[in-house]
Short mmCIF file of C-alpha atoms and ligand atoms in Angstrom, two decimals:
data_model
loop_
_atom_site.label_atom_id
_atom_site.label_comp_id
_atom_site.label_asym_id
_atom_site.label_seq_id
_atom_site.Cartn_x
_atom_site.Cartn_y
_atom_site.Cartn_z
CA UNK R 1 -24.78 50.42 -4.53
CA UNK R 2 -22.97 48.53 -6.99
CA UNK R 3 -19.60 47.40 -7.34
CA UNK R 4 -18.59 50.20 -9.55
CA UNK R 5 -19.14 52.89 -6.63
CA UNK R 6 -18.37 50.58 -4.41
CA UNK R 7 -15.21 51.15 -5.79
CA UNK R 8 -14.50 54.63 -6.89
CA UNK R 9 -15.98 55.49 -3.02
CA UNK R 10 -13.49 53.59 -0.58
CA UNK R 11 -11.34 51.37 -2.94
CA UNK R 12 -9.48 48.75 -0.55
CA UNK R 13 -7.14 48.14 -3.91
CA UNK R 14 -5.74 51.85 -3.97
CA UNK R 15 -5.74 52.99 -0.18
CA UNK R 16 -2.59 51.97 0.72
CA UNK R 17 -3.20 52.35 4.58
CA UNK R 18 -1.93 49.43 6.27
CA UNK R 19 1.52 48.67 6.27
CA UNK R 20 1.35 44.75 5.36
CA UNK R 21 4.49 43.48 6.71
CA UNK R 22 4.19 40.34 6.42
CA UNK R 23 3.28 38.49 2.75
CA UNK R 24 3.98 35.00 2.14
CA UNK R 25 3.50 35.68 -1.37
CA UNK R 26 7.23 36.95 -1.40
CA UNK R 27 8.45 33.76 -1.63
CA UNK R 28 6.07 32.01 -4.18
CA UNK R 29 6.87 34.70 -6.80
CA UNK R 30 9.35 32.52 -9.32
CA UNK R 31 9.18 29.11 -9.63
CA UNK R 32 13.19 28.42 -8.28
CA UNK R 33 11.74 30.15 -4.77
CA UNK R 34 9.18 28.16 -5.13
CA UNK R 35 11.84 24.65 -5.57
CA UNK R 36 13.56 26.55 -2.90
CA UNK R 37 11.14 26.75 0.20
CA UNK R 38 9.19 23.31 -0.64
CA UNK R 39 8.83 20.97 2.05
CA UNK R 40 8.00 18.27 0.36
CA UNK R 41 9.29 16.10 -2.18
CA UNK R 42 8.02 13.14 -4.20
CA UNK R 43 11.12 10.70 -5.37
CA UNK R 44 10.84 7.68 -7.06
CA UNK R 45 13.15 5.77 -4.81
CA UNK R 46 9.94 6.37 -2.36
CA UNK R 47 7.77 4.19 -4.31
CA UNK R 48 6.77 0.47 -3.99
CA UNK R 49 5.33 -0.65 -7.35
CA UNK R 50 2.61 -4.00 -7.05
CA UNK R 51 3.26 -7.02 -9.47
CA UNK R 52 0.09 -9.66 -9.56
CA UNK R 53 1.93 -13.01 -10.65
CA UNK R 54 -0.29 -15.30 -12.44
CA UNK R 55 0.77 -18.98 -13.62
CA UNK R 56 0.59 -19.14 -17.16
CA UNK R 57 2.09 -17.02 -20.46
CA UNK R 58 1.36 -13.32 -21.60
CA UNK R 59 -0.37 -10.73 -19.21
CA UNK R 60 -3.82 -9.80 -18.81
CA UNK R 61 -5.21 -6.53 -18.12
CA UNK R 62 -7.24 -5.82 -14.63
CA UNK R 63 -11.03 -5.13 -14.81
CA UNK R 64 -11.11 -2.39 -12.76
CA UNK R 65 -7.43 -0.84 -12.76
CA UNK R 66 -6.81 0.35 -16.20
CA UNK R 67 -3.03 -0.45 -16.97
CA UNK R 68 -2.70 -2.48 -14.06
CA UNK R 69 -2.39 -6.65 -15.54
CA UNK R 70 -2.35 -10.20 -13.75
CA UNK R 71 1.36 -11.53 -15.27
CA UNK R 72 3.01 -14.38 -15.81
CA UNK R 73 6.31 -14.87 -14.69
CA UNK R 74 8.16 -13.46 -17.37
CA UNK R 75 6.09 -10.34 -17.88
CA UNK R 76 6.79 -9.61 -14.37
CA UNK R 77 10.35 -9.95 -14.54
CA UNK R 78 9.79 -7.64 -17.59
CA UNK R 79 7.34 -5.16 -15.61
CA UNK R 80 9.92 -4.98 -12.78
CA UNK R 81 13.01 -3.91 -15.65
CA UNK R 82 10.38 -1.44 -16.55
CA UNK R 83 10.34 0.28 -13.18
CA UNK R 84 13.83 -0.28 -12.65
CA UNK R 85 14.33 2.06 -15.57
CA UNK R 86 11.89 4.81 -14.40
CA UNK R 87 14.25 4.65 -11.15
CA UNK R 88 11.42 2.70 -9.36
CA UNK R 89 14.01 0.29 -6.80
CA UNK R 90 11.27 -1.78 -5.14
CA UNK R 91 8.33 -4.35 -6.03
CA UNK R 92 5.86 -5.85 -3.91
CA UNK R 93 4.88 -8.63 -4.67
CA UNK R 94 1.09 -11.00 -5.08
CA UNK R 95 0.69 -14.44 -6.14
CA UNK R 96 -2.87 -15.92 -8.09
CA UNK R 97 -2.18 -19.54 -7.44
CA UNK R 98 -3.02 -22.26 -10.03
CA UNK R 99 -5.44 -24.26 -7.52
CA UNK R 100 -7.02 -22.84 -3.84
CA UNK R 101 -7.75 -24.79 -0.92
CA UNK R 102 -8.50 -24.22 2.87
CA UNK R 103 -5.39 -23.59 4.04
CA UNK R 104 -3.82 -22.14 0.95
CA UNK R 105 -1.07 -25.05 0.32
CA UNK R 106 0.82 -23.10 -2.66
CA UNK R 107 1.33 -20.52 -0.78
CA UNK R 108 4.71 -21.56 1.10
CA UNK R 109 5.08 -24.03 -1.76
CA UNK R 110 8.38 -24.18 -3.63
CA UNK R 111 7.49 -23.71 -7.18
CA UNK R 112 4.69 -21.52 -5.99
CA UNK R 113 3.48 -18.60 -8.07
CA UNK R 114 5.13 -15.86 -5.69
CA UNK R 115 8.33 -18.15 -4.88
CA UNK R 116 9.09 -18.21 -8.84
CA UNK R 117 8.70 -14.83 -9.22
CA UNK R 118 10.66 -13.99 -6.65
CA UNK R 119 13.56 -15.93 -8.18
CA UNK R 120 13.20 -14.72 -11.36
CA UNK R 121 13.41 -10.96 -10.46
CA UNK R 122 16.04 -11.38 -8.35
CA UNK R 123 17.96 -13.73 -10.74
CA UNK R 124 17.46 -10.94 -13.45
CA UNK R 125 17.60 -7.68 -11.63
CA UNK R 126 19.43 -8.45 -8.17
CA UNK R 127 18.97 -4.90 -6.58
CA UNK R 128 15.50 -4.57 -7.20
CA UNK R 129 14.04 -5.00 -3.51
CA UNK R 130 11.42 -7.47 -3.65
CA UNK R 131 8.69 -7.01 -1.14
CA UNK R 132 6.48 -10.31 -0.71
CA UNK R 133 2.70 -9.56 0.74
CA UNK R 134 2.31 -12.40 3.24
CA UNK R 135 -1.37 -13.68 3.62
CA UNK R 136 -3.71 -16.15 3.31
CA UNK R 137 -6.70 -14.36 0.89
CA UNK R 138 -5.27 -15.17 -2.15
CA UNK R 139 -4.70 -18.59 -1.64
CA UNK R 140 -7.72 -19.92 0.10
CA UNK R 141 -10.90 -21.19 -1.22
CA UNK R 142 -13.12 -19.16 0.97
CA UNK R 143 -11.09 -15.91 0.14
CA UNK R 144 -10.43 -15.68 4.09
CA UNK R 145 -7.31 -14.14 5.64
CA UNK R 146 -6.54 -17.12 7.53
CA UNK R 147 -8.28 -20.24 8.97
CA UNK R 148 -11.63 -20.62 9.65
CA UNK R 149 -13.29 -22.13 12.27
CA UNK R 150 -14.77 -25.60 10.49
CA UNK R 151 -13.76 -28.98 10.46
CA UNK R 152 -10.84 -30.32 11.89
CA UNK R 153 -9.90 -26.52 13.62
CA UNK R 154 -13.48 -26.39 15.11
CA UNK R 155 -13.23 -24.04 18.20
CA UNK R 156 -16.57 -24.01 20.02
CA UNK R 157 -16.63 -20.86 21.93
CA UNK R 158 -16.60 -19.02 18.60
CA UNK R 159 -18.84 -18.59 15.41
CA UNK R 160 -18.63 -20.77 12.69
CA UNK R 161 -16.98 -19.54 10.00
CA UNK R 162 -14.81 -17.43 12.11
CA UNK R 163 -10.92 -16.15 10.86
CA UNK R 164 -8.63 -18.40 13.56
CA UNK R 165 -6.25 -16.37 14.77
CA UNK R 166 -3.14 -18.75 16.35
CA UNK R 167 -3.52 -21.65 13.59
CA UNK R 168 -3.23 -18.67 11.23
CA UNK R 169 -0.03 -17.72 12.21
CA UNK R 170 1.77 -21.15 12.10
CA UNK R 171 0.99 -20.63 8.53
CA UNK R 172 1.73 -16.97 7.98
CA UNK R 173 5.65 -17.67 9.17
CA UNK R 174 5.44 -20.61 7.08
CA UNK R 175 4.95 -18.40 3.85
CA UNK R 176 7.71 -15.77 5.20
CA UNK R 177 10.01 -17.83 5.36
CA UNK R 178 9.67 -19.93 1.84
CA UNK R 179 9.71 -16.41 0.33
CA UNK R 180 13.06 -15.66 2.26
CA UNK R 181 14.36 -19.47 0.96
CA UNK R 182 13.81 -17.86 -2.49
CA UNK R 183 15.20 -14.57 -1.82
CA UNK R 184 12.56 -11.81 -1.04
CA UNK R 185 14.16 -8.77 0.69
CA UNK R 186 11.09 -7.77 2.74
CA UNK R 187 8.56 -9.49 3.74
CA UNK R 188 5.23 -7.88 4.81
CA UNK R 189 2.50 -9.14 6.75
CA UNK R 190 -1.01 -8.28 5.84
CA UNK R 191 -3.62 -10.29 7.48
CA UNK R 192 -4.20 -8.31 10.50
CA UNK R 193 -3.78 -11.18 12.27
CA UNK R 194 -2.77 -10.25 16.71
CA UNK R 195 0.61 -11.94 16.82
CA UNK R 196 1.96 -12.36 13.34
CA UNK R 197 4.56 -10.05 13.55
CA UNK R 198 5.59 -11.98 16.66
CA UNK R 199 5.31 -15.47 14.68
CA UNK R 200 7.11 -14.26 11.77
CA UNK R 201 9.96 -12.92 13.20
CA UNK R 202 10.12 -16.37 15.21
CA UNK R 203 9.49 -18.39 12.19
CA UNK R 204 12.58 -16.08 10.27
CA UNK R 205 15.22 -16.87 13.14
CA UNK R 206 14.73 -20.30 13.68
CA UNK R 207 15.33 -20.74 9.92
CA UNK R 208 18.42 -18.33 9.59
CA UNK R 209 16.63 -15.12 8.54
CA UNK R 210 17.19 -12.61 11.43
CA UNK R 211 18.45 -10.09 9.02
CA UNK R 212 15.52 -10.38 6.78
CA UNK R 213 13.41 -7.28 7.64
CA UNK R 214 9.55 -7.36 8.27
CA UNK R 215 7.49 -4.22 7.13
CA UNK R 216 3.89 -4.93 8.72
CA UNK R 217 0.97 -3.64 7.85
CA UNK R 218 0.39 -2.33 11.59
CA UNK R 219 -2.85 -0.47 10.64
CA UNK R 220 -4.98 -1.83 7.98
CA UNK R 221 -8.64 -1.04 7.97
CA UNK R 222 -12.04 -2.57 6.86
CA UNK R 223 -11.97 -0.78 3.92
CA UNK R 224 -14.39 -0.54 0.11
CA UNK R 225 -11.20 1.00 -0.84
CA UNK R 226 -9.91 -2.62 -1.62
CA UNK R 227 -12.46 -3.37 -4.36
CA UNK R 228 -10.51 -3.04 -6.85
CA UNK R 229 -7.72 -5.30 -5.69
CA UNK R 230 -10.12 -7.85 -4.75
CA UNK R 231 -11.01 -8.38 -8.78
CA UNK R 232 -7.18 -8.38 -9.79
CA UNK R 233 -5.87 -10.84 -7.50
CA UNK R 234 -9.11 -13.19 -7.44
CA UNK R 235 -9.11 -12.52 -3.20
CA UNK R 236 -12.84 -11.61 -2.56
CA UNK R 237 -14.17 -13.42 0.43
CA UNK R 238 -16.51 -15.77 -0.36
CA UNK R 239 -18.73 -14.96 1.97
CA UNK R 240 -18.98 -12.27 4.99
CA UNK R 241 -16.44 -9.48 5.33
CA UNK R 242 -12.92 -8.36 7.12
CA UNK R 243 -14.52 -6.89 10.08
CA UNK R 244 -13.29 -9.46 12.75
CA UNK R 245 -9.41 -8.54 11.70
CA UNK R 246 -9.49 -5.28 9.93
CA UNK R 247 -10.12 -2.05 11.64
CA UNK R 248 -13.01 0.36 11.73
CA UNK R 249 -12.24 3.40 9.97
CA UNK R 250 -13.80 5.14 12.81
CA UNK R 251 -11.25 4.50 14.47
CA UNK R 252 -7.17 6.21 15.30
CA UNK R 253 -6.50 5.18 18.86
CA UNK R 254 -6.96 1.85 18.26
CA UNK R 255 -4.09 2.62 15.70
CA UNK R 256 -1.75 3.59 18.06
CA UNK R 257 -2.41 0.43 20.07
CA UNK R 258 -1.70 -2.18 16.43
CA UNK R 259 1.54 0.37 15.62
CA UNK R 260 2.95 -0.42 19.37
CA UNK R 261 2.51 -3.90 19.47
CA UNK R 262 3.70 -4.14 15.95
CA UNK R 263 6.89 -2.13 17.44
CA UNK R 264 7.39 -4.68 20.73
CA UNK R 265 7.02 -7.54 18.23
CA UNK R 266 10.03 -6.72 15.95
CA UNK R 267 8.55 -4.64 12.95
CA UNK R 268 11.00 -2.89 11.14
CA UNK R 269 8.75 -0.53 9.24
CA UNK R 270 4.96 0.17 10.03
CA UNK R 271 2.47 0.58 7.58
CA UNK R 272 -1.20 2.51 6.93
CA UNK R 273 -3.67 1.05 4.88
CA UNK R 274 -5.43 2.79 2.67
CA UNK R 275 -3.62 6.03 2.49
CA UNK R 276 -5.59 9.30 1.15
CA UNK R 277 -8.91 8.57 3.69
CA UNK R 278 -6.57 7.87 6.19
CA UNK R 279 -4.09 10.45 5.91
CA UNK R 280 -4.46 11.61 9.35
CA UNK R 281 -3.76 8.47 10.74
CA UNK R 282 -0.76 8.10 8.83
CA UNK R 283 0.17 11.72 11.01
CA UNK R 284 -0.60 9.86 14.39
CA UNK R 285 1.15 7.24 14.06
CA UNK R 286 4.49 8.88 12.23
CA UNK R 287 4.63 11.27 14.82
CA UNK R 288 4.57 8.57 18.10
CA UNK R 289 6.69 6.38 15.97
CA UNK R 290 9.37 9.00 13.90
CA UNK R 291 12.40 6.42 14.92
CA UNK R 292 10.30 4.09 12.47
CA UNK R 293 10.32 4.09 8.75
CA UNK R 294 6.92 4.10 7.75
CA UNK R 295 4.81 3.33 4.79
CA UNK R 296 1.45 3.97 2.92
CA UNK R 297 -0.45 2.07 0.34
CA UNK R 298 -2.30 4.38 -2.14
CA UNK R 299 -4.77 1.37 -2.58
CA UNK R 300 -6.37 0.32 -5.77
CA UNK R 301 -9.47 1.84 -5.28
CA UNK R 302 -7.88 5.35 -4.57
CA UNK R 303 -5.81 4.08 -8.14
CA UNK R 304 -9.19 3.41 -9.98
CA UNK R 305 -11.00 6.58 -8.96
CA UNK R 306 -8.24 8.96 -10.17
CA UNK R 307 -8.35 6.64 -13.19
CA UNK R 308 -11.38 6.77 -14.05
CA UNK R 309 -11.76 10.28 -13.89
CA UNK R 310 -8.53 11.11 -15.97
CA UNK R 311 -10.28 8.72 -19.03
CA UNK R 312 -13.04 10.53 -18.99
CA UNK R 313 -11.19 13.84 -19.08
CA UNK R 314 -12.38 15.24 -16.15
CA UNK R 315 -8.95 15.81 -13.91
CA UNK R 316 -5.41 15.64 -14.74
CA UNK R 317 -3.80 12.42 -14.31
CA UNK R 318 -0.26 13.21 -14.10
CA UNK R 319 -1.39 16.71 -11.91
CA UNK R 320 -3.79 14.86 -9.61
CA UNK R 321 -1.76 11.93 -9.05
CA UNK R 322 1.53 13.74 -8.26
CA UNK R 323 -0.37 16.15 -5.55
CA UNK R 324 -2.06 12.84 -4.36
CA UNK R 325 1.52 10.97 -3.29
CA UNK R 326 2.99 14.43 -2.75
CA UNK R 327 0.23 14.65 0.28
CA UNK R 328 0.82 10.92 1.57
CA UNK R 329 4.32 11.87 1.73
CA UNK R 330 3.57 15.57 3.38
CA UNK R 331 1.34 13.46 6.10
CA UNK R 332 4.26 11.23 7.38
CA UNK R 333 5.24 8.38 4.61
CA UNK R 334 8.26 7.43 4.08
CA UNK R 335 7.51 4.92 1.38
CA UNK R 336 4.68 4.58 -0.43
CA UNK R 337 2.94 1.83 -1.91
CA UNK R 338 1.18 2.61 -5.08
CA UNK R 339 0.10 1.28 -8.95
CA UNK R 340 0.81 5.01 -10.11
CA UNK R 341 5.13 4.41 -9.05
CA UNK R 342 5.92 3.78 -12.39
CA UNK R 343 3.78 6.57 -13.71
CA UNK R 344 4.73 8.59 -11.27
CA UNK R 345 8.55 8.11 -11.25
CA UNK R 346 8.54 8.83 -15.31
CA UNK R 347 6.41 12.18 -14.78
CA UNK R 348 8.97 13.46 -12.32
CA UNK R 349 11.85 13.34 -14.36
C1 PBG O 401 -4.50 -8.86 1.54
C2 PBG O 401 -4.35 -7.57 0.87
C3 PBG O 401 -5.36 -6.74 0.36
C4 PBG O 401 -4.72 -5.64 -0.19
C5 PBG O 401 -3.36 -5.81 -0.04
N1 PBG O 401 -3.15 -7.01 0.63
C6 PBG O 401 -6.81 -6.96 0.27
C7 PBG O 401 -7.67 -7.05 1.46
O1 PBG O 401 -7.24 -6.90 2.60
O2 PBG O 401 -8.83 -7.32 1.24
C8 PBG O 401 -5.41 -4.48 -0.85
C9 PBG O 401 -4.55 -3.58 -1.66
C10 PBG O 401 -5.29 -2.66 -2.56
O3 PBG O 401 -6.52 -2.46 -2.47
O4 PBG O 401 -4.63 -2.08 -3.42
N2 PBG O 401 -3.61 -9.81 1.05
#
């Protein structure tokens, strides 16, 4: 039989037998219902844009991030004027340092990389919020997240090489609070490190900062999604992986566990890390912490694939990119973390 008879026989298009009641299309016929009954909606006071602060003059562009650059001070006090102007009210905030060493001495050093930019935005453009990222990656010469277990930290009951967890943190509220000396609104943890929430907030009090507010990333996982990142701010490990510290992406319950202690340690606003693999997880843990603000980061590899594909023609940018935040923000995100904010912020005027 063929489609024609099929048709002229027992047409379900003219046999108007069942009543259909119900037809959600009724409110998806204009595009002011539409605006009317949406749930959801992007805003560019939601976004978090990332600044890479290099030493140095002029600005560099990013291998693998197309329109993402390394800067020097003044080009990121520029870059941040920029987003203030798409309506863009907060920058976070990573440092290349001149020289790395074990430890990762410029990072909670005065004239550091991150401490001058922080000044220098803040001098310039006092309401932008300025988010710091505190870690050790950047800084050290092995690319680690914190301390490793070698010379004078040696720990015998664990692998060489190993990421220290309790000498790391000494350091980690060291660099929170020589960004809060400078003026950072926020600072955010993102080592993964068990305790550092605990050792910030510590570190923050003693010096005078109990008002300064600590946005952790609770839940960051082991992810490729990082790549990216890992080129622009010169933070590749050396050697091995994130494994011991970041989570398996196999994993949710365990996020539920990092989000709580996070919680009983003082953070003021959680964090999931990446965002569009993980967007169920950003679900779980909005909905067992909704009395907490919580943010995404739309990571740089989730940033280079959408690039990539829009230079080559093959998707939307603007399109793609706006239904991508639109469903980090639909999962549970309050703020989002992503190298499309300025972007973004100018397409949804
Ligand atoms: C660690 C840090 C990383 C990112 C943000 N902070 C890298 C890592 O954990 O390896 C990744 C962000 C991105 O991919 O956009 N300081």
């Amino acid at each position: 039989m063929t489609l024609l008879e099929l048709d002229t026989r027992q047409s379900p298009i003219t046999n108007h037998q069942l009543p259909i009641k119900n037809r959600p299309r009724r409110l998806r016929t204009t595009p002011a219902l539409r605006a009317m009954v949406r749930e959801t909606e992007l805003n560019a006071r939601d976004f978090i844009y990332p600044l890479f602060v290099r030493h140095g003059t002029g600005r560099s562009e990013t291998r693998s991030m197309p329109g993402v650059y390394q800067l020097s001070v003044e080009e990121a006090v520029r870059e941040a004027e920029a987003a203030a102007k798409s309506g863009v009210s907060a920058v976070i905030l990573f440092g290349i340092p001149k020289e790395k060493d074990p430890i990762g001495l410029e990072n909670f050093a005065e004239d550091g990389i991150v401490q001058q930019a922080i000044r220098a935005i803040k001098k310039e453009i006092p309401e932008m919020v300025v988010v710091t990222d505190v870690c050790l990656c950047e800084y050290t010469d092995h690319g680690h997240c914190g301390i490793l277990n070698t010379g004078e930290y040696f720990h015998s009951s664990l692998p060489e090489g190993y990421v220290l967890n309790d000498p790391t943190l000494d350091v980690l509220a060291k660099v929170a609070v020589s960004h809060a000396e400078c003026g950072a609104d926020i600072v955010a943890p993102s080592g993964m490190m068990d305790g550092m929430v605990a050792s910030i907030r510590d570190g923050l009090d003693g010096a005078g900062y109990e008002n300064l507010p600590i946005m952790s990333y609770s839940v960051k996982y082991a992810s490729a999604f990082y790549g990216p990142f890992r080129d622009a701010a010169e933070g590749a490990p050396k050697f091995g992986d994130r494994k011991s510290h970041q989570m398996d992406p196999a994993n949710v319950r365990e996020a539920l566990r990092e989000a709580a202690l996070d919680v009983e340690e003082g953070a003021d606003m959680l964090m999931v890390k990446p965002a569009l693999a993980y967007l169920d997880v950003i679900r779980v843990v909005k909905d067992a912490f909704p009395e907490l603000p919580m943010a995404a980061y739309n990571v740089s590899g989730e940033y280079a694939m959408i690039k990539a594909a829009a230079q080559n023609g093959w998707v939307d940018e603007a399109k793609v990119t706006l239904e991508t935040l639109t469903s980090i923000k639909r999962a549970g995100a309050d703020v989002i973390i992503s190298y499309h904010a300025v972007d973004a912020a100018r397409w949804l005027k």
